Structures are given as structure tokens and as C-alpha cells.
Short mmCIF file of C-alpha atoms in Angstrom, two decimals:
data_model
loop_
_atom_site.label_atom_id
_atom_site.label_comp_id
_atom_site.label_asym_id
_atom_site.label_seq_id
_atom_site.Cartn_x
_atom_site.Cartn_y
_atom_site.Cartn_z
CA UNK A 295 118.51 58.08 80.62
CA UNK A 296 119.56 55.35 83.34
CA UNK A 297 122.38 54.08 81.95
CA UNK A 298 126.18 55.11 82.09
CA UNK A 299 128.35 55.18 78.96
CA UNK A 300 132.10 56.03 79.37
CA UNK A 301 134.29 56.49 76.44
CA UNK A 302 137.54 58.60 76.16
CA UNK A 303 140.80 58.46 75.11
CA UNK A 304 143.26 58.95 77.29
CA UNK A 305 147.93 75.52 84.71
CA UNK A 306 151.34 73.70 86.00
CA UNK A 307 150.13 73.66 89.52
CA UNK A 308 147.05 71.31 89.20
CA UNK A 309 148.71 69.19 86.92
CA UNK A 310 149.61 66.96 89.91
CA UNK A 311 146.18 66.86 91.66
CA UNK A 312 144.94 63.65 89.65
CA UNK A 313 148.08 62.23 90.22
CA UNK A 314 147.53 62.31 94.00
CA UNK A 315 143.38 61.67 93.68
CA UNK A 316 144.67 58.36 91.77
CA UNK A 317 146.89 57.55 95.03
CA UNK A 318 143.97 58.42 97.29
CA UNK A 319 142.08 55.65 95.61
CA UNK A 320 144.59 53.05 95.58
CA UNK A 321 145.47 54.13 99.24
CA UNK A 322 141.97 53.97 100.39
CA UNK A 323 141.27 50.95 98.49
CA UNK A 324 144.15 49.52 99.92
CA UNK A 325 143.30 50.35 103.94
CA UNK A 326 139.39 49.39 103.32
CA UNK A 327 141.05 45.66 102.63
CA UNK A 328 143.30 45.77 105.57
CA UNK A 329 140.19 46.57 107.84
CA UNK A 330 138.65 43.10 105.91
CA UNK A 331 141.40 41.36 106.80
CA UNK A 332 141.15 42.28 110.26
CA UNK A 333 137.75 41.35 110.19
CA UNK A 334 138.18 37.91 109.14
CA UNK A 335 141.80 37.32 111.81
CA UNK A 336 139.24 38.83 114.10
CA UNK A 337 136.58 36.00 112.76
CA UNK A 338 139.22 33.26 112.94
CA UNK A 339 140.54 33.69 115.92
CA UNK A 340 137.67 34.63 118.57
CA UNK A 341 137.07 30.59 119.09
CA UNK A 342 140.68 29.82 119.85
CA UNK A 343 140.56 32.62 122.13
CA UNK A 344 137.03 32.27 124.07
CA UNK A 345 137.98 28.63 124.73
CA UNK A 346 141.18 29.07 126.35
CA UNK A 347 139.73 31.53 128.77
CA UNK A 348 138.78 31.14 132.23
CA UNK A 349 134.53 31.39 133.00
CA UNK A 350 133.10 34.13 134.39
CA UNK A 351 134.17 37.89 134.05
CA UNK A 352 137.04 36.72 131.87
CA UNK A 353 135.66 35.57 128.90
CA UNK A 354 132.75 38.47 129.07
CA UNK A 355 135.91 40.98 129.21
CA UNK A 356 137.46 39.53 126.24
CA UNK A 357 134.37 39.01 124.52
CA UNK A 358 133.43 42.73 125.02
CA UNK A 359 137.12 43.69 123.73
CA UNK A 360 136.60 41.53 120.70
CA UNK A 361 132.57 42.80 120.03
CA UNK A 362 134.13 46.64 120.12
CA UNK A 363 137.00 45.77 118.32
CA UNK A 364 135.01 43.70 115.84
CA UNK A 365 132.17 46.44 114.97
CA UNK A 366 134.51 49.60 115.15
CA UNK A 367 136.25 47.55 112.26
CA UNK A 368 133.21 46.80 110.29
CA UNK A 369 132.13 50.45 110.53
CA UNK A 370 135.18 51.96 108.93
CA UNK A 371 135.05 48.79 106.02
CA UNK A 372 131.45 49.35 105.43
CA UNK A 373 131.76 53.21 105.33
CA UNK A 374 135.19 53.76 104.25
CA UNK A 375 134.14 56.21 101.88
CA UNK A 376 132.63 58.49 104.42
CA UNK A 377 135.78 57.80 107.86
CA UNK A 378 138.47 57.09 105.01
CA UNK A 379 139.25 60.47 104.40
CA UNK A 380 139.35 61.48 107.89
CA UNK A 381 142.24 59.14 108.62
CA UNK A 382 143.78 59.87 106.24
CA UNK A 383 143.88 63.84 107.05
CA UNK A 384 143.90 63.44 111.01
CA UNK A 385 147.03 61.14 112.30
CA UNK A 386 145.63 61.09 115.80
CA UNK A 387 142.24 58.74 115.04
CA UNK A 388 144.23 55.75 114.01
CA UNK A 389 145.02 56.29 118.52
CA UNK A 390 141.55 54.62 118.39
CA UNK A 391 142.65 52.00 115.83
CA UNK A 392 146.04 51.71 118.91
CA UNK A 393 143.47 51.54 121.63
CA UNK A 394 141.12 48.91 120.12
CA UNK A 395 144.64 46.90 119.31
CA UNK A 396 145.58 47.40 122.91
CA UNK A 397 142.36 46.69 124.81
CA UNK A 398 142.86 43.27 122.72
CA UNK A 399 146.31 42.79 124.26
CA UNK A 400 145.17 43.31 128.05
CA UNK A 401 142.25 41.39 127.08
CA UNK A 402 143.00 38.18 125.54
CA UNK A 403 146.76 38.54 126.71
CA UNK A 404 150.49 38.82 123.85
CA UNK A 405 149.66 34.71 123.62
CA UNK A 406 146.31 34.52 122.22
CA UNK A 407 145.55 34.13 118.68
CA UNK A 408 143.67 37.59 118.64
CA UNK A 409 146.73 39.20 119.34
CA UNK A 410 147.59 39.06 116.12
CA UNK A 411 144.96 41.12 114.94
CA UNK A 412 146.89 44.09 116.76
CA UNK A 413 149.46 43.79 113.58
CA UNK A 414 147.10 45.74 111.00
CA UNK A 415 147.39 49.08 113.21
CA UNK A 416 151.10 49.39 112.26
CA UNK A 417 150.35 48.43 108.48
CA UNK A 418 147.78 51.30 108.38
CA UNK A 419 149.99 53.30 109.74
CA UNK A 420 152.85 52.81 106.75
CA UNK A 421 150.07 53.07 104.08
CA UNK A 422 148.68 55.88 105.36
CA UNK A 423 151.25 58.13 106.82
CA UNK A 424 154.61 56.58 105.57
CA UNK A 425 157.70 56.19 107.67
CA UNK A 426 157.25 58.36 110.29
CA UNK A 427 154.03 57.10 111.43
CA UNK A 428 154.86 53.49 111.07
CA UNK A 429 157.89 54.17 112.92
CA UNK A 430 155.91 55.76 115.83
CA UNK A 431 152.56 53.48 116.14
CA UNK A 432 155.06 50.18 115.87
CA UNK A 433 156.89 51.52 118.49
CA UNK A 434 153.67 52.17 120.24
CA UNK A 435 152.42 48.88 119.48
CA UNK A 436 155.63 46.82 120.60
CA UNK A 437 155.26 49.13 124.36
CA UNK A 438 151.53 48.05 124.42
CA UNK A 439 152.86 44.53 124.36
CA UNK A 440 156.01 44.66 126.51
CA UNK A 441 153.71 46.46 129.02
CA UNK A 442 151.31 43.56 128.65
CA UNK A 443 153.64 41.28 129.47
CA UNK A 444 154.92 42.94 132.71
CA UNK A 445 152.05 43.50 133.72
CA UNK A 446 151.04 40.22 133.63
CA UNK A 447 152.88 37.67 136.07
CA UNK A 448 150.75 34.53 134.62
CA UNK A 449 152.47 34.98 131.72
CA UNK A 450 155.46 32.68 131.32
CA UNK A 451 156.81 33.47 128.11
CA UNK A 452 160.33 32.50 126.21
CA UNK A 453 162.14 34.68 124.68
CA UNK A 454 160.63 33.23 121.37
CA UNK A 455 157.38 34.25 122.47
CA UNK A 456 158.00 37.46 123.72
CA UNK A 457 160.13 38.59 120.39
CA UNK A 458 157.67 37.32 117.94
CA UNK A 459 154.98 39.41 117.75
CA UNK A 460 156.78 42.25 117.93
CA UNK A 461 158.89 41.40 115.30
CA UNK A 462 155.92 40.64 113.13
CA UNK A 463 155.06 44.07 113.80
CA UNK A 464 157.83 45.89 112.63
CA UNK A 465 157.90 43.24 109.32
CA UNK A 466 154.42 44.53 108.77
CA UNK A 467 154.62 48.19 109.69
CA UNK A 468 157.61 48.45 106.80
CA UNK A 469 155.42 46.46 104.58
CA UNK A 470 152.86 49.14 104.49
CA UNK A 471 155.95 51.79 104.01
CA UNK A 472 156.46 49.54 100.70
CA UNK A 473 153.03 49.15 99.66
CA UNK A 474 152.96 53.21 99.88
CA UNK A 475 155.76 53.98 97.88
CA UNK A 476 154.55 51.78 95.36
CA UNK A 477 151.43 53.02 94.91
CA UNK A 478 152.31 56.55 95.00
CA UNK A 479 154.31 56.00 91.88
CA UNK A 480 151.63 54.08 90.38
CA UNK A 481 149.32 56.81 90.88
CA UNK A 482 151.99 59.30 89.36
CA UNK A 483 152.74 56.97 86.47
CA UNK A 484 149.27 56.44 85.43
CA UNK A 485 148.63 60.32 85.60
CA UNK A 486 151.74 60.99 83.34
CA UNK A 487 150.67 58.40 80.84
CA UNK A 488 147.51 59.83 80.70
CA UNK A 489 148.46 63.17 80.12
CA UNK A 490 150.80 62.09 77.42
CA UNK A 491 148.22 60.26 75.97
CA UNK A 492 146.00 63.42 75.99
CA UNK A 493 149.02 65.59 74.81
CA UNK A 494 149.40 63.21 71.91
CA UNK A 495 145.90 63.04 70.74
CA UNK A 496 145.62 67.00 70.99
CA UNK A 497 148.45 66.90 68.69
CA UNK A 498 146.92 64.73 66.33
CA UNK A 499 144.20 66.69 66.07
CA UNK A 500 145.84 69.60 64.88
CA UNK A 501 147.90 67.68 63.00
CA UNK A 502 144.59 66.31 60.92
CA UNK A 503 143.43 69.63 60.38
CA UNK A 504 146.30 70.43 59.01
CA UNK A 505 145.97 67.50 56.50
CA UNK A 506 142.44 68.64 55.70
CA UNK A 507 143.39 72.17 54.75
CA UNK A 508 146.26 70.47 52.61
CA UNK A 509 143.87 68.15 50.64
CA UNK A 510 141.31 71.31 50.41
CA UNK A 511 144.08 73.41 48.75
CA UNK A 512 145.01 70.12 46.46
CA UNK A 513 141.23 69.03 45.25
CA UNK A 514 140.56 73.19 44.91
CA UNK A 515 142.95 75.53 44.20
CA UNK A 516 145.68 73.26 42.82
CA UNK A 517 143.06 71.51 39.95
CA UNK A 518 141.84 74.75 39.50
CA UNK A 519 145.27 75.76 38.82
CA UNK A 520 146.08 73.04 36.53
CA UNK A 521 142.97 73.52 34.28
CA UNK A 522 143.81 77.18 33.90
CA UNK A 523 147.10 76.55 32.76
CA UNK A 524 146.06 73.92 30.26
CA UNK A 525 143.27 76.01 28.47
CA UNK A 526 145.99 78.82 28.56
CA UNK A 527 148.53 76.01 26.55
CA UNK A 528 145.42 75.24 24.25
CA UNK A 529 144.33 78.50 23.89
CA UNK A 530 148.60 79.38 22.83
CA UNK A 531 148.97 76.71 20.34
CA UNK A 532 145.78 77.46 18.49
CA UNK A 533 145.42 80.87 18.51
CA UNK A 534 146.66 81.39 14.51
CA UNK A 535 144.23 78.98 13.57
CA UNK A 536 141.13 80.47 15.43
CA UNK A 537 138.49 82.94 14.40
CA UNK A 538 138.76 86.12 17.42
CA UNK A 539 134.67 85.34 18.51
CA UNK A 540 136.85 81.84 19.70
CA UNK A 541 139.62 83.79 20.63
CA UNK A 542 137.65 85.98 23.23
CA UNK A 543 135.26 82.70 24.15
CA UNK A 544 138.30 80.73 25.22
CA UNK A 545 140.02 83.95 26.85
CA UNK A 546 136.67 84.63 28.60
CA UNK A 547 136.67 80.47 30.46
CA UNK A 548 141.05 81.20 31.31
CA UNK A 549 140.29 84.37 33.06
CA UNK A 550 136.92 82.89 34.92
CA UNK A 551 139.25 80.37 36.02
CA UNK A 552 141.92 82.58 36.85
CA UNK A 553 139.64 84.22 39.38
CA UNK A 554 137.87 81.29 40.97
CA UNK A 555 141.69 80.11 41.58
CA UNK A 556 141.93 83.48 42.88
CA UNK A 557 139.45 82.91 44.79
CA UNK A 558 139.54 79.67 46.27
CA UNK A 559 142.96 80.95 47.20
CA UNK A 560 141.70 84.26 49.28
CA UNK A 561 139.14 81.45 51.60
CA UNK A 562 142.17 79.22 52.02
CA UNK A 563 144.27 82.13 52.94
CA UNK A 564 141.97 83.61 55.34
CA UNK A 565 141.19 79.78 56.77
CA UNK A 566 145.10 79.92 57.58
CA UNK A 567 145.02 83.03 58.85
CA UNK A 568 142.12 82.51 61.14
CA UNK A 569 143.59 78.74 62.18
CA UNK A 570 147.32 80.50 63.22
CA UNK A 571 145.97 83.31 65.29
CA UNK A 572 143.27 80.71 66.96
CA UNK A 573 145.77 78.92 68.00
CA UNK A 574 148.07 80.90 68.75
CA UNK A 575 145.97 83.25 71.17
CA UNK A 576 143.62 79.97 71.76
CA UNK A 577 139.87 80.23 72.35
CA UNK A 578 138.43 80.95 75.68
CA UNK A 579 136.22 77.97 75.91
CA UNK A 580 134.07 79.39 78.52
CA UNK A 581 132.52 82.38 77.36
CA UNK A 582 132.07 80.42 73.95
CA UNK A 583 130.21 77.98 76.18
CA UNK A 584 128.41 80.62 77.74
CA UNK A 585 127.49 82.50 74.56
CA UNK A 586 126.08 79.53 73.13
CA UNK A 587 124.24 78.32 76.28
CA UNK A 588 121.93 81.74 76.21
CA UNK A 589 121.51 81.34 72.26
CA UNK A 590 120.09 77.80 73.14
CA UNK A 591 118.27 79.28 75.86
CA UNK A 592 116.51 81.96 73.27
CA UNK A 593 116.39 79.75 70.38
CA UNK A 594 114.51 76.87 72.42
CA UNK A 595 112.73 78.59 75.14
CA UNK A 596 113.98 76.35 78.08
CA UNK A 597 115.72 77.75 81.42
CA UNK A 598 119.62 77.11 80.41
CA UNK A 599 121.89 78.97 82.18
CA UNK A 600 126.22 78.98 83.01
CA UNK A 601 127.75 78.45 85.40
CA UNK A 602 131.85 78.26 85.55
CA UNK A 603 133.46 75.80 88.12
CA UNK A 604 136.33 76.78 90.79
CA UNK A 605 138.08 79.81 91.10
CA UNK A 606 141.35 78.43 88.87
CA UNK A 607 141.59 80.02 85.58
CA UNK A 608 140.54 78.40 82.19
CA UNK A 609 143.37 78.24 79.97
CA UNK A 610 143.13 79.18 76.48
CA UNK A 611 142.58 76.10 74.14
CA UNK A 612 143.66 75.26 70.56
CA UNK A 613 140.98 75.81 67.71
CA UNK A 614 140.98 72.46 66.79
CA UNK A 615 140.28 71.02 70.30
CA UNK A 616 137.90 73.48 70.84
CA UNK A 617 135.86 72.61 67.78
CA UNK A 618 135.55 69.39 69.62
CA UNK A 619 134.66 69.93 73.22
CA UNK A 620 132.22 73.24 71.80
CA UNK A 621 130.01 70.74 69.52
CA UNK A 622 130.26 67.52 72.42
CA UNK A 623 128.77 70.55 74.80
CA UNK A 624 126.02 72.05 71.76
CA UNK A 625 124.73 68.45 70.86
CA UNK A 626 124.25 67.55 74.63
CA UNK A 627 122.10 70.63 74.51
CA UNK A 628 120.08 69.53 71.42
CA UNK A 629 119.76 66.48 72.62
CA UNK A 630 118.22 66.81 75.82
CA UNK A 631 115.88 70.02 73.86
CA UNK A 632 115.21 66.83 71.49
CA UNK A 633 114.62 63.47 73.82
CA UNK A 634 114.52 63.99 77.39
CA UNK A 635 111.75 67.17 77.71
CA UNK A 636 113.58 68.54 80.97
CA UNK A 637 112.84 71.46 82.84
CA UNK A 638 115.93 72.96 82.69
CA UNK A 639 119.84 72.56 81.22
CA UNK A 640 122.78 73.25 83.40
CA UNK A 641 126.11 73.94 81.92
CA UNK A 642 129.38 74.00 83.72
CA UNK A 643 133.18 74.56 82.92
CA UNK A 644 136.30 74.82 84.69
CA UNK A 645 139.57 73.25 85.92
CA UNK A 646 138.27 70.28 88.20
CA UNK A 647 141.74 68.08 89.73
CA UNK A 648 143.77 69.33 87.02
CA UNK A 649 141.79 68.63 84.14
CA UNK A 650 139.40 71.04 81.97
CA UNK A 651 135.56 69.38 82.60
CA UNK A 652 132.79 70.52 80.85
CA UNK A 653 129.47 69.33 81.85
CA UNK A 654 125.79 69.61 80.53
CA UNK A 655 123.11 68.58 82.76
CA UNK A 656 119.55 67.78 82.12
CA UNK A 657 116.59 67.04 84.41
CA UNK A 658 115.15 65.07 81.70
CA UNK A 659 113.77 61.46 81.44
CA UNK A 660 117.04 60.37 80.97
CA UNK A 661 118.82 57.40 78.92
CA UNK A 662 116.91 53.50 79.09
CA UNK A 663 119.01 51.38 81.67
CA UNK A 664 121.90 49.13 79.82
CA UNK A 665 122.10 51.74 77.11
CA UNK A 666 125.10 50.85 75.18
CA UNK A 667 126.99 52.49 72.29
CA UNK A 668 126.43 49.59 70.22
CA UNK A 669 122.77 49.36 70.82
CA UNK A 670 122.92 53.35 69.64
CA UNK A 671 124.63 52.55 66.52
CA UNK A 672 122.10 49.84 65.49
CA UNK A 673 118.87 52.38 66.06
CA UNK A 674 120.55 54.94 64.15
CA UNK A 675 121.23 57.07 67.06
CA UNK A 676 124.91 58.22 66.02
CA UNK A 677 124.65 61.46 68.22
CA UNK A 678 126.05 60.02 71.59
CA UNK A 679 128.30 58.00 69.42
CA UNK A 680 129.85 61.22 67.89
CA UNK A 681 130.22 62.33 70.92
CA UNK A 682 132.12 59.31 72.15
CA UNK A 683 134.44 59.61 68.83
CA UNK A 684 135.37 63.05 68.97
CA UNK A 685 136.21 63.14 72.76
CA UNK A 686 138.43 59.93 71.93
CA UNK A 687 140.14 62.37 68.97
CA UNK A 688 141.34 65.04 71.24
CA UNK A 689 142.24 62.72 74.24
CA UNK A 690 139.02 63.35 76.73
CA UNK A 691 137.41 61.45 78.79
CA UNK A 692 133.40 61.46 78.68
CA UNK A 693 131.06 60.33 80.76
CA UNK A 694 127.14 59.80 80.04
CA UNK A 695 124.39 59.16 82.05
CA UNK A 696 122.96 60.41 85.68
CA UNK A 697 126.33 60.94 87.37
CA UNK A 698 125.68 61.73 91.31
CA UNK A 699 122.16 63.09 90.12
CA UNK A 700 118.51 61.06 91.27
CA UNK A 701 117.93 61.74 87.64
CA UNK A 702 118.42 62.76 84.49
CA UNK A 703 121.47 63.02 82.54
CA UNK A 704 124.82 64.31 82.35
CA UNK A 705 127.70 64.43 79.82
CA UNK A 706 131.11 65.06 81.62
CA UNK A 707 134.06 66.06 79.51
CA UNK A 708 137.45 65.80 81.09
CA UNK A 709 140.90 66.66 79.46
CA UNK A 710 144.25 66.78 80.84
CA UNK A 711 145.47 70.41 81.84
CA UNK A 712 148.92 69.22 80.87
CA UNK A 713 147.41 68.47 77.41
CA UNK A 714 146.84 71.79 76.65
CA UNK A 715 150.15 72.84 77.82
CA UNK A 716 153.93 73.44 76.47
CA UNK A 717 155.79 70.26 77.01
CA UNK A 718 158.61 71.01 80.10
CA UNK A 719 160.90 67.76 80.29
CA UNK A 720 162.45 69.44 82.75
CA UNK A 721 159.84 69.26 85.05
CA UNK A 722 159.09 65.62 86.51
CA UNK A 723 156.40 64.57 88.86
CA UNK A 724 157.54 64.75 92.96
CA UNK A 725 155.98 61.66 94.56
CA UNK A 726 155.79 62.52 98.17
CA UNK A 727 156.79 58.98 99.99
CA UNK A 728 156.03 60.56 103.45
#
């Protein structure tokens, strides 16, 4: 199954980890563009420079300083997935990002256009590691320059000149102080509204299961009700006029009645029952899971087996909601026993960056590339489509198709923590700035 379908609707401690995996992305996102624009200053400038440099050893210097300056650049923008998150944990490898800056400086001298290129260290800096380390690699920055220029007695700069760039740099290091408060909120924002959004659909769902049991009670034990009490007014009124063989025929149907009311009620009863202690004492959705993963395993013959993720307890979940994420997680097992012939099923559980995640894993064949929901609903295929609906119902986010696997399939189930939670007003989100 090639193709990737994504659907969804929207412990205290983890509740913040997606918040701050959201501002990881936007960070990341954001330096990966920074090292582009360097690329293209870098790009831009190198003519300008080369051409107002003296023959000889000079322009090989500066054309070395700009080729190691120029690929150390590209490797972080090409692979910023795999160096990103090294930067951003280790504060003293952007001292490489300084030294590249600075070999430009000494290189191509404060008054060529490359030296503008130097400005992106102290912008990293403020998206990366907030005030204090835009405060120290500007300052850094601004001594490379000064140093530059006293070093250098060719240079004949005004005050203008010499003020300028390092200006510039300070502008730009507290522009990436900005950029990282802002997105730190966004990320905490987004994470709030999406576990309000999950909170709300939770709620809903219990909230429509109380509505069913209502309209069972009214099309069942309510019209069962009335009936009774109508043959009971018939069988009142028109007792003097009726032979007793009648008398005991009609008393026979009120009492029948009487007890399927009677009985109707007991089910309801004992539905209500079972609904309030479910959810108040919650269901633990991973031994459910792994119950039903060996009764697949025996009913179907295949190697299935359980498996629960990270060492942070499962929280207990409502009945309702666990209806939901137990029959996403059975038909994801039918369906790859049905359709994609694997070798084996792997089911997983557990608290994953603050959210519950449930995943089912096949080796099979896998969906057809460019699979779409609507393409399912037109073949008759309504399983993944049920899936899609009832993960949208309770607030989950679900994923189908290979995942990170070479092949095969996965469905990925992720709700909120904080859905499943008490609401606490009084607790609001820390966004750490620095």
C-alpha cells in the first residue's frame, strides 16, 4: 500500500513536548533558510569580490575562504535534518559557523561585499539560542571585525564604514531574538489549539453516546411503556362488557408487556451502569490492545505480537473513546489478514511526545500509490474510510500508509494526552524565550 492518507481531527508533564517538537520544526525550518540565504549572498557576492582583488596568492586565499565557506554552508542546508539537531543541542559548533564568518573577514577584508555574509552567524545565533547567545556571538562578530580592521593598515575606512556592518549585525542578531519568540509561541499556540480541539471532540463523543442511550430508552422502553398503559385503559373501560376468556387474553398481552418494559429497562440499566464505571475507572487501552492482538494471532494464524512504547504510563481512557481507537486498531488487523498477505502484524501503544499513538504495522503488499479516500469510497472500500471518520470523532490524528518503513503499511493513531485529561485553567503553557 504505497500511498499515504492522513485524516484526523484535531500525563501533565508531556503535555508540553509537542508544543516544543512544533518549535523545533519551525526553528529548524527557519535556520535551514538562513543557511540558503547565505548561500545565495555568498553566490552574489563572490564576483564583486574576486575582481577587486589583487592576482596571485590573494585572490586564491579568498577564493579558498569563500569555497570552505560556501560548501560547509551547503552541507548543513542539504543535510539539515541530520547537523540541525546538533546545533541546536551543542552552542559551541555554531564557533565553526564564527570561524568560517571570520576567515571571510581576514580574507576578503570589513569592505568587501562578502562581508556581509558574516551577518547570518549572529541571526542563527538569536533563533537558535535566544538572547544570550546573540548577545555573545554579535559581540564576537563585531571583535572579528574591529580586529580586522586594525589589523589591516590598507584599510582606510570612515567612520561610516567602520560602524556599518557592525551595526547591521546587532539589527540582525535581535532580529533572530524576535523571530524566536515568535515562533515559540506559535508552536505553543498551535499545540493548545490542538489539544482543545481534541478535548472538545472527546467530549462530543461522550456526549453522543449519551444521546444514543437517550433515544434507545425513548424508541424502547418509553413506547413500550405507553402501549402498556393504553391496553391497561382499554382493558379498564371494557372490562363490564367482556366475557373473562377476553378478560384473561387481554390481561395475558398487559403483563407480557409489563415485563418486556421490565426488561428493556434491566439492559438499559445495566448499559448505564457499565458506561459510568467505564468511565469513571477508564479502560486500560493497552492490555485491551494486547488481548485482542493474541486473539487475532489465534484466530488467523499469523505472527502478531505487542509491543508497548516508552516507559511513560498509559492513562486510563473513556469508554467511548476507547470504542474508537480499539476498532481503528482491530480493523487495521483484519485488513492487512484480508488484503496485504504479510508475514507478520506489529502492534504498538504508548505515550509518544505527549500524545497516546497506537500503531499497527504490516509487512504486506501495501496500499496502490495515489490511494485516496475518495477513490476508496467509489470502490466500495469504506474500511479505511471508517477509520478516517471515527479518528476525526474523538479528535485523533491518523496516518496510513508505509510511514518510515521500505514497505508495507502502517496506521498511526495519535491523540492529545491533554485530551484525555481534567481541564486545569490554572495551568498555562511556559514558552521558554531563552
Amino acid at each position: 500500500m504505497g500511498g499515504n492518507l492522513v485524516g484526523g481531527g484535531g500525563a501533565a508533564a508531556p503535555a508540553a513536548e509537542p508544543a516544543l517538537r512544533i518549535q523545533l520544526s519551525a526553528l529548524q525550518a527557519m535556520c535551514r533558510q538562513v543557511f540558503g540565504f547565505r548561500l545565495a549572498m555568498i553566490g552574489l557576492a563572490t564576483p564583486f569580490a574576486l575582481s577587486g582583488t589583487a592576482d596571485g596568492w590573494p585572490t586564491l586565499f579568498v577564493g579558498s575562504a569563500i569555497l570552505f565557506t560556501f560548501m560547509g554552508s551547503y552541507l548543513l542546508f542539504r543535510d539539515w535534518e541530520r547537523f540541525g539537531p546538533l546545533l541546536l543541542k551543542h552552542p559551541a559548533l555554531l564557533g565553526i559557523d564564527a570561524f568560517f564568518g571570520a576567515l571571510l573577514l581576514v580574507a576578503a577584508t570589513p569592505a568587501s561585499p562578502l562581508s556581509y555574509v558574516t551577518i547570518c552567524t549572529p541571526l542563527l545565533a538569536g533563533l537558535v539560542y535566544g538572547w544570550r547567545g546573540a548577545g555573545f556571538f554579535t559581540a564576537l562578530t563585531v571583535l572579528v571585525i574591529y580586529l580586522v580592521y586594525a589589523g589591516n593598515s590598507e584599510l582606510d575606512a570612515s567612520l561610516v564604514d567602520s560602524t556599518l556592518l557592525p551595526g547591521v549585525c546587532i539589527v540582525v542578531g535581535a532580529v533572530g531574538v524576535t523571530l524566536r519568540g515568535l515562533m515559540l509561541r506559535f508552536g505553543t499556540a498551535t499545540q493548545a489549539l490542538s489539544d482543545t480541539r481534541a478535548r472538545l471532540a472527546v467530549t462530543e463523543a461522550v456526549e453522543d453516546e449519551r444521546s444514543r442511550l437517550a433515544r434507545e430508552m425513548h424508541d424502547s422502553v418509553a413506547k413500550t411503556l405507553h402501549g402498556v398503559a393504553m391496553a391497561a385503559d382499554g382493558l379498564a373501560k371494557s372490562a363490564d362488557r367482556m366475557d373473562p376468556l377476553t378478560i384473561k387474553h387481554q390481561a395475558g398481552l398487559v403483563a407480557r408487556s409489563a415485563r418486556r418494559a421490565a426488561a428493556e429497562s434491566r439492559e438499559l440499566l445495566s448499559d448505564l451502569r457499565r458506561q459510568r464505571d467505564l468511565a469513571s475507572t477508564g479502560v486500560d487501552v493497552t492490555d485491551e490492545l494486547s488481548a485482542r492482538t493474541a486473539d487475532f494471532a489465534r484466530r488467523t494464524d499469523m505472527r502478531a505480537t505487542f509491543r508497548q512504547l516508552g516507559d511513560v504510563p498509559v492513562p486510563s481512557v473513556p469508554h467511548v473513546v476507547a470504542r474508537h481507537l480499539l476498532t481503528i486498531a482491530s480493523e487495521a488487523m483484519e485488513n492487512a489478514h484480508r488484503h496485504a498477505h504479510p508475514s507478520y502484524v506489529d502492534v504498538s501503544a504508548g505515550v509518544v511526545d505527549g500524545a497516546l499513538c497506537i500503531s499497527v504495522y504490516d509487512d504486506g503488499r501495501g496500499l496502490p500509490p495515489g490511494t485516496s479516500l475518495e477513490e476508496l469510497k467509489r470502490a466500495g472500500h469504506f474500511g479505511l474510510v471508517g477509520m478516517v471518520e471515527r479518528a476525526a470523532g474523538i479528535g485523533a490524528r491518523i496516518r496510513i500508509g508505509k510511514g518510515r518503513a521500505p514497505r508495507g503499511t502502517e496506521v498511526r493513531l495519535d491523540l492529545p494526552i491533554a485530551a484525555l485529561l481534567p481541564a486545569d485553567p490554572s495551568r498555562a503553557p511556559g514558552i521558554p524565550v531563552n
